[in-house]
CSV table of C-alpha atoms in Angstrom, one decimal:
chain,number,residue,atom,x,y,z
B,1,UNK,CA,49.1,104.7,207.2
B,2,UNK,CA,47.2,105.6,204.0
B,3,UNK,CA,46.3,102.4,201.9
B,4,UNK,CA,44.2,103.0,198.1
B,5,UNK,CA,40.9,101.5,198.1
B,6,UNK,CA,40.1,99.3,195.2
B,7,UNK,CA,36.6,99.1,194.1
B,8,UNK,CA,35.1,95.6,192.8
B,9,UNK,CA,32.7,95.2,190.6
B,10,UNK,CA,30.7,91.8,189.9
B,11,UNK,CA,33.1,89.8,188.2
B,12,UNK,CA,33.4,85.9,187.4
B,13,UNK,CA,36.4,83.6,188.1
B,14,UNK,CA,36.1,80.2,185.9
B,15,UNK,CA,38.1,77.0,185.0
B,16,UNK,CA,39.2,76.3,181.9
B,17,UNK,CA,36.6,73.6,181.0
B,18,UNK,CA,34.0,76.2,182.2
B,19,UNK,CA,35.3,79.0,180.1
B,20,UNK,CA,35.4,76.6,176.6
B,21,UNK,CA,31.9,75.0,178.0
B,22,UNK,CA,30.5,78.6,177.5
B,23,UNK,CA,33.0,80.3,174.8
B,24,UNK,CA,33.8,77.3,172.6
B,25,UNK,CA,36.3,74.2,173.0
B,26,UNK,CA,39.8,75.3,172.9
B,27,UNK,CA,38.9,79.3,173.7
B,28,UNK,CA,41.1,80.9,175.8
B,29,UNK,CA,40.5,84.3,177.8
B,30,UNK,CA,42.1,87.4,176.4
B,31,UNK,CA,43.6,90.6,177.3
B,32,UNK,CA,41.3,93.9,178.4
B,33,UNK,CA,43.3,95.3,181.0
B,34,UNK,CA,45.7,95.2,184.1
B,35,UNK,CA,44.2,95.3,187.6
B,36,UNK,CA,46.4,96.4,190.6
B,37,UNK,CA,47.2,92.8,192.1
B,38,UNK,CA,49.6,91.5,189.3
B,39,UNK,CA,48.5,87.9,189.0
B,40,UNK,CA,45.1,88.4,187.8
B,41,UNK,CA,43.7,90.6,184.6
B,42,UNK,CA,40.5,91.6,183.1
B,43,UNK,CA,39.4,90.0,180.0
B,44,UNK,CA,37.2,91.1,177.0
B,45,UNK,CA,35.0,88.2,177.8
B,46,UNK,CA,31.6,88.4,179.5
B,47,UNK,CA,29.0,86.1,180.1
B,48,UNK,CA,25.6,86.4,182.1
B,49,UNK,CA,24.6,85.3,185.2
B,50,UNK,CA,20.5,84.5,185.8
B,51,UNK,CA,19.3,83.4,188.9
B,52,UNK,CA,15.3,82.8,189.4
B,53,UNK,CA,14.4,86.3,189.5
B,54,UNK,CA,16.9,87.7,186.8
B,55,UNK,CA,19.6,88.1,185.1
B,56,UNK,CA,23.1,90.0,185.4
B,57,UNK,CA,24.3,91.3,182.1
B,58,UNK,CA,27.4,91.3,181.4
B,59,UNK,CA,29.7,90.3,184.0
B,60,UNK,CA,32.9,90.5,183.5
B,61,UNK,CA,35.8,87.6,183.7
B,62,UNK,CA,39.2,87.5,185.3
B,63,UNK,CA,41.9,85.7,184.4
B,64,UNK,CA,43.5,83.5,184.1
B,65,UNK,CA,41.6,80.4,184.5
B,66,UNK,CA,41.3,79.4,188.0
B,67,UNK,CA,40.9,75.7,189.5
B,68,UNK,CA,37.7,76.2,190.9
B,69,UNK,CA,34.7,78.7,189.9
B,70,UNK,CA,33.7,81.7,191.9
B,71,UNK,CA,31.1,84.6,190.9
B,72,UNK,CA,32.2,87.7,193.1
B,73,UNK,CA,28.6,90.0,193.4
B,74,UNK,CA,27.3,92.4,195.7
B,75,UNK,CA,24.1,91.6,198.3
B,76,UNK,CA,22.1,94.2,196.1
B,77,UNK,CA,23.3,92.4,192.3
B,78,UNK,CA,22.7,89.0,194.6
B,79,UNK,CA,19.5,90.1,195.8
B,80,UNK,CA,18.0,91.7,192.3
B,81,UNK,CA,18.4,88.3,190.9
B,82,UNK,CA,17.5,86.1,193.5
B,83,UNK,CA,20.4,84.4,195.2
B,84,UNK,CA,22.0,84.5,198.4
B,85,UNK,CA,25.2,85.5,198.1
B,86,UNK,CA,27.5,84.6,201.1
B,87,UNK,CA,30.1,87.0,202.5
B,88,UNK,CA,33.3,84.9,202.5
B,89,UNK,CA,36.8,85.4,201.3
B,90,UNK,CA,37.7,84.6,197.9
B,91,UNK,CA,37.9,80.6,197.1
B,92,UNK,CA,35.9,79.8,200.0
B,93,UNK,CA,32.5,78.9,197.9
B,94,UNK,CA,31.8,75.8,199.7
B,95,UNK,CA,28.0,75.6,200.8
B,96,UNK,CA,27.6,78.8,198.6
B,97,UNK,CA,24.2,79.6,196.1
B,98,UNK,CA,24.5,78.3,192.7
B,99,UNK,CA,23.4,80.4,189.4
B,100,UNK,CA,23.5,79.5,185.6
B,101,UNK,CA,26.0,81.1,183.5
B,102,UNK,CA,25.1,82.1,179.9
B,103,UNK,CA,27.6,82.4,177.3
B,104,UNK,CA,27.8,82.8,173.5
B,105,UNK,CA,28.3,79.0,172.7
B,106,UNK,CA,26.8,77.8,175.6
B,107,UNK,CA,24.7,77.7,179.4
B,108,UNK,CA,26.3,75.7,183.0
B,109,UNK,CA,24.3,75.3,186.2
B,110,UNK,CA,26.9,76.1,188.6
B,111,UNK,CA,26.0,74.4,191.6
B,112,UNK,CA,27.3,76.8,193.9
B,113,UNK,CA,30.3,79.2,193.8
B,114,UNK,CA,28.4,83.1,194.3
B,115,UNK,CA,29.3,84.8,196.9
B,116,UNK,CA,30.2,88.9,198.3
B,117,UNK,CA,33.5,89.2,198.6
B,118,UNK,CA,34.4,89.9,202.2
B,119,UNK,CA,36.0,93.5,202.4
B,120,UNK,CA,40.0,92.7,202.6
B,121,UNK,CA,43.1,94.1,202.7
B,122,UNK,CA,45.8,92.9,200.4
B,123,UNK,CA,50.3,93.2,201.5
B,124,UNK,CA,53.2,91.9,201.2
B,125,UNK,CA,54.6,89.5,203.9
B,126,UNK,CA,57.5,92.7,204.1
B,127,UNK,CA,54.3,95.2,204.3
B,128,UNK,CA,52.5,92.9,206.8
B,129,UNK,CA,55.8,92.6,209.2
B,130,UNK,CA,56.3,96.4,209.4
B,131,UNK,CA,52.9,96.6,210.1
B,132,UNK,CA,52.5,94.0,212.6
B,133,UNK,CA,49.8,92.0,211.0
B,134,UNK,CA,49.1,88.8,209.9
B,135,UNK,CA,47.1,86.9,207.4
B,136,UNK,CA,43.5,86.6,208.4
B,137,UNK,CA,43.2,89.3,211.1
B,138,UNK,CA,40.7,91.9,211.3
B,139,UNK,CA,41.5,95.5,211.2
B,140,UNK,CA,39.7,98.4,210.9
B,141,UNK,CA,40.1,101.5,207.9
B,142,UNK,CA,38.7,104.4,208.1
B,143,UNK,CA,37.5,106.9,205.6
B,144,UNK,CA,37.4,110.6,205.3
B,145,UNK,CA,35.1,112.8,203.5
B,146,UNK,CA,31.1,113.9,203.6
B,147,UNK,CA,30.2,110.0,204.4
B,148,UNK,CA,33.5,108.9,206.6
B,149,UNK,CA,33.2,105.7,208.1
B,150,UNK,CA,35.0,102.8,209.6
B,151,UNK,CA,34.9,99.6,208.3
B,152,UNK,CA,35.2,96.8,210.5
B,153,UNK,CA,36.1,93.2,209.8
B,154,UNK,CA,38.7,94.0,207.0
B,155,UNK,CA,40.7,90.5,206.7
B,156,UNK,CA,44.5,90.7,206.1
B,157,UNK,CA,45.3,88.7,203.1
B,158,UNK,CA,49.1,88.5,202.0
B,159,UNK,CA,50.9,87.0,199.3
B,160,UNK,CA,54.3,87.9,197.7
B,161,UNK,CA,51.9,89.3,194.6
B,162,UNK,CA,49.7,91.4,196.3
B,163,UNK,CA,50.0,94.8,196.3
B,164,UNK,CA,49.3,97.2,198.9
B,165,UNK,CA,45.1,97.7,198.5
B,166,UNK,CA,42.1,98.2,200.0
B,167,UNK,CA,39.3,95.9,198.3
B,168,UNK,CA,35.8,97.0,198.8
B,169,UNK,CA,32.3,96.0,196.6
B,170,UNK,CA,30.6,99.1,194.9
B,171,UNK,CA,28.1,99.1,198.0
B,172,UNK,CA,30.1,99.4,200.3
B,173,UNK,CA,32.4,101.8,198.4
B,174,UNK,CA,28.9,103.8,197.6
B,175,UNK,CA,27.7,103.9,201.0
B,176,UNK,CA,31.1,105.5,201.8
B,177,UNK,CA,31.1,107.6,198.6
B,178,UNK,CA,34.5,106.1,197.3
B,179,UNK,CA,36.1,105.9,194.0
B,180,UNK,CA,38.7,103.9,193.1
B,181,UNK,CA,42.4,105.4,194.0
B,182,UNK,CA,41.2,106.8,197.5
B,183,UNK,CA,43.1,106.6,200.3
B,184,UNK,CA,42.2,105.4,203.7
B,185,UNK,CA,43.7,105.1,206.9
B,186,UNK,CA,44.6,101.8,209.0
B,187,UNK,CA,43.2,102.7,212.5
């Protein structure tokens, strides 16, 4: 079965009371752009995330405002700033490096939230019953091309929202030299 890859990039989920602590009281996120699951969006807002050996500029928010913070990052953006950044699955921060958060009307010392978002595969409950899967397994993709591989350890992750994607971070995407709308294979 051929499933798209979609590629993430460092991103930020934040509450509410985080995005006004850094954007001003009462601010609400707005409208950039659609992604491909349909509950979530990319906004124009962007803050910066420092560590103790630097900063990442620029990192974008989705919304909408979620009930707990997470800052999605790769090992390398994780590494170049000085941070561990955990491999979990999203919302699962707990025990996870902290980072400060920089906006235009203000700074918060997130006590922890960062982490690498484990590489996942997102269905439908109908998608994942005529597949035979259920939420949480591991499967393996594979890829084709110059740098074919097989990723390992993909976690099944349905909801009635999802649609049918491949998530990947830009390493492992680059390792693999994918682009966003590939397809790859369920093995």
């Amino acid at each position: 079965m051929k499933i798209t890859v979609g590629i993430s990039n460092k991103h930020a989920h934040l509450t509410q009371e985080q995005i006004e602590a850094l954007f001003g009281k009462g601010y609400h996120l707005t409208f950039f752009r659609n992604i491909k699951q349909p509950d979530e969006f990319v906004s124009n807002e962007k803050i910066d995330v420092a560590g103790p050996k630097g900063i990442l500029k620029d990192v974008r928010i989705l919304g909408p405002a979620r009930e707990k913070a997470q800052i999605e990052m790769t090992l390398t953006n994780a590494r170049a700033i000085g941070v561990e950044a955990k491999i979990r699955v999203s919302a699962h921060v707990e025990g996870s490096s902290g980072v400060t958060l920089i906006g235009p009307a203000g700074q918060i010392e997130l006590k922890e939230g960062v982490i690498a978002a484990v590489r996942h595969l997102h269905m439908t409950p109908d998608e994942a019953r005529t597949l035979g899967l259920h939420e949480g397994q591991r499967v393996a993709v594979e890829t084709s091309g110059e740098r074919a591989v097989i990723f390992k350890n993909v976690i099944v992750r349905i909801d009635e929202l999802f649609s049918l994607e491949l998530h990947l971070d830009t390493d492992e995407a680059n390792a693999a030299g994918l682009k966003n709308g590939d397809e790859v294979t369920l093995v």
